[in-house]
């Protein structure tokens, strides 16, 4: 019931009806569609199309695709976000690609455990801030591409007003 999320699945992953997947006949639009689906524009449109919190394939398909954006910017954002997300996921023991605890990585190792931990915390903070920057830039690109500046600003104001009451 939170924000809509989309992710890249490895080729050997499985899914079911509660975690639908999108398949492409032409992979050239993959990064653009993933970036669009992970934007506030997608959330705005899906909320407009659906009367429930569970989005179906028909609502996803109704999202209009625009070419009013710079492909190089979208590629940079989506590839950066994927790299950060993969690194984050693979840092946990439940990942199939987990190799060691981040605290034990040689580039973070310091003379004391305390300093090593501080380095790791700083590293995670930098990654979080970079992911936040990428998400904000992604939203800015698609809000401008779809001309939704006023609609999303009004929606944000309505959410703040609702939260305050």
C-alpha positions as a printed Julia matrix, in Angstrom:
165×3 Matrix{Float64}:
  0.0     0.0     0.0
  3.04    2.25   -0.19
  4.71    3.75   -3.22
  4.66    1.66   -6.37
  7.95   -0.09   -7.03
  9.44   -1.76  -10.07
 12.69   -3.66  -10.28
 14.85   -5.62  -12.66
 14.69   -9.38  -12.19
 17.54  -11.69  -13.13
 16.77  -14.07  -15.99
 16.39  -17.05  -13.63
 13.9   -15.3   -11.29
 10.3   -16.38  -10.89
  7.2   -14.33  -10.2
  3.51  -14.84   -9.55
  0.27  -12.87   -9.81
  1.11  -10.63   -6.82
  4.42   -9.68   -8.38
  3.62   -9.3   -12.06
  6.36   -8.81  -14.61
  6.73   -6.73  -17.73
  8.3    -8.3   -20.8
  9.6    -6.43  -23.83
  9.45   -7.46  -27.46
 11.92   -4.64  -28.14
 14.54   -4.21  -25.4
 15.58   -0.77  -26.71
 12.89    0.91  -24.56
 13.69   -1.08  -21.41
 15.59    1.66  -19.53
 13.05    4.33  -20.51
 10.06    2.25  -19.37
 11.76    1.21  -16.11
 12.7     4.82  -15.39
  9.16    6.01  -16.18
  7.55    3.29  -14.04
  9.77    4.27  -11.09
  8.79    7.95  -11.35
  6.15   10.02   -9.57
  4.47   10.44  -12.96
  3.79    6.71  -13.07
  2.4     6.75   -9.53
  0.18    9.73  -10.41
 -1.15    8.06  -13.56
 -1.69    4.67  -11.9
 -3.62    6.33   -9.07
 -5.73    8.04  -11.72
 -6.38    4.81  -13.65
 -7.05    2.47  -10.72
 -9.71    2.57   -8.03
 -7.71    0.17   -5.82
 -4.18    0.04   -4.4
 -3.39   -3.11   -6.41
 -2.44   -2.19   -9.95
 -3.19   -4.65  -12.71
 -1.47   -5.09  -16.06
 -4.27   -3.13  -17.75
 -3.4    -0.02  -15.7
  0.31   -0.37  -16.45
 -0.45   -0.64  -20.17
 -2.54    2.56  -20.05
  0.49    4.69  -19.12
  1.2     6.72  -22.26
  4.78    6.64  -23.51
  6.36    9.91  -24.53
  9.5    10.64  -26.49
  9.76   14.12  -24.97
 12.89   13.42  -22.91
 16.66   13.14  -23.29
 17.56    9.47  -23.62
 21.11    9.96  -22.36
 19.84   11.48  -19.1
 17.39    8.63  -18.51
 20.05    6.01  -19.26
 22.48    7.59  -16.82
 19.85    7.76  -14.06
 18.44    4.27  -14.45
 21.84    2.61  -14.77
 23.12    4.49  -11.7
 20.06    3.52   -9.67
 20.34   -0.13  -10.74
 24.05   -0.23   -9.78
 23.37    1.24   -6.32
 20.42   -1.09   -5.76
 22.38   -4.17   -6.82
 25.29   -3.23   -4.56
 22.89   -2.68   -1.67
 21.05   -5.97   -2.26
 24.26   -7.96   -2.68
 25.57   -6.59    0.63
 23.0    -8.7     2.46
 23.4   -12.37    3.3
 20.1   -13.3     1.61
 21.44  -12.31   -1.82
 22.68  -15.12   -4.03
 25.59  -12.86   -4.98
 26.58  -12.08   -1.38
 30.32  -12.6    -0.82
 31.21  -10.88    2.45
 30.03   -8.36    4.97
 30.59   -4.79    3.77
 32.34   -4.01    7.06
 35.06   -6.47    6.04
 35.71   -5.03    2.55
 39.34   -4.08    2.13
 38.54   -0.55    0.91
 36.67    0.19    4.16
 39.03   -1.57    6.56
 40.64    0.77    9.05
 42.93    0.26   12.09
 39.97   -0.05   14.48
 36.5    -1.52   14.24
 35.01    1.81   15.29
 36.68    3.72   12.45
 35.81    0.96    9.96
 32.17    1.18   11.03
 32.23    4.98   10.68
 33.62    4.6     7.16
 30.88    2.12    6.31
 28.16    4.41    7.68
 29.59    7.29    5.64
 29.64    5.07    2.54
 25.98    4.04    3.0
 24.96    7.64    3.6
 26.66    8.73    0.37
 24.92    5.93   -1.53
 21.55    6.9    -0.02
 22.03   10.54   -0.96
 23.07    9.58   -4.49
 20.0     7.34   -4.89
 17.8    10.17   -3.63
 19.42   12.55   -6.13
 18.84   10.07   -8.97
 15.19    9.6    -8.0
 14.6    13.36   -7.83
 16.26   13.9   -11.2
 14.24   11.05  -12.7
 11.03   12.61  -11.37
 12.03   16.03  -12.71
 12.66   14.64  -16.21
  9.33   12.82  -16.45
  7.26   15.57  -14.81
  8.62   17.96  -17.45
  8.24   15.42  -20.29
  4.57   14.87  -19.45
  3.87   18.51  -18.55
  2.55   17.57  -15.11
  4.29   20.26  -13.03
  1.05   21.85  -11.82
 -0.87   18.6   -11.27
  1.85   16.97   -9.2
  2.5    20.18   -7.25
 -1.21   20.4    -6.38
 -1.27   16.7    -5.48
  1.72   17.19   -3.17
  0.05   20.17   -1.51
 -3.14   18.13   -1.0
 -1.13   15.31    0.61
  0.59   17.75    2.97
 -2.76   19.34    3.89
 -4.29   15.9     4.52
 -1.3    14.88    6.65
 -1.53   18.05    8.73
 -5.25   17.51    9.48
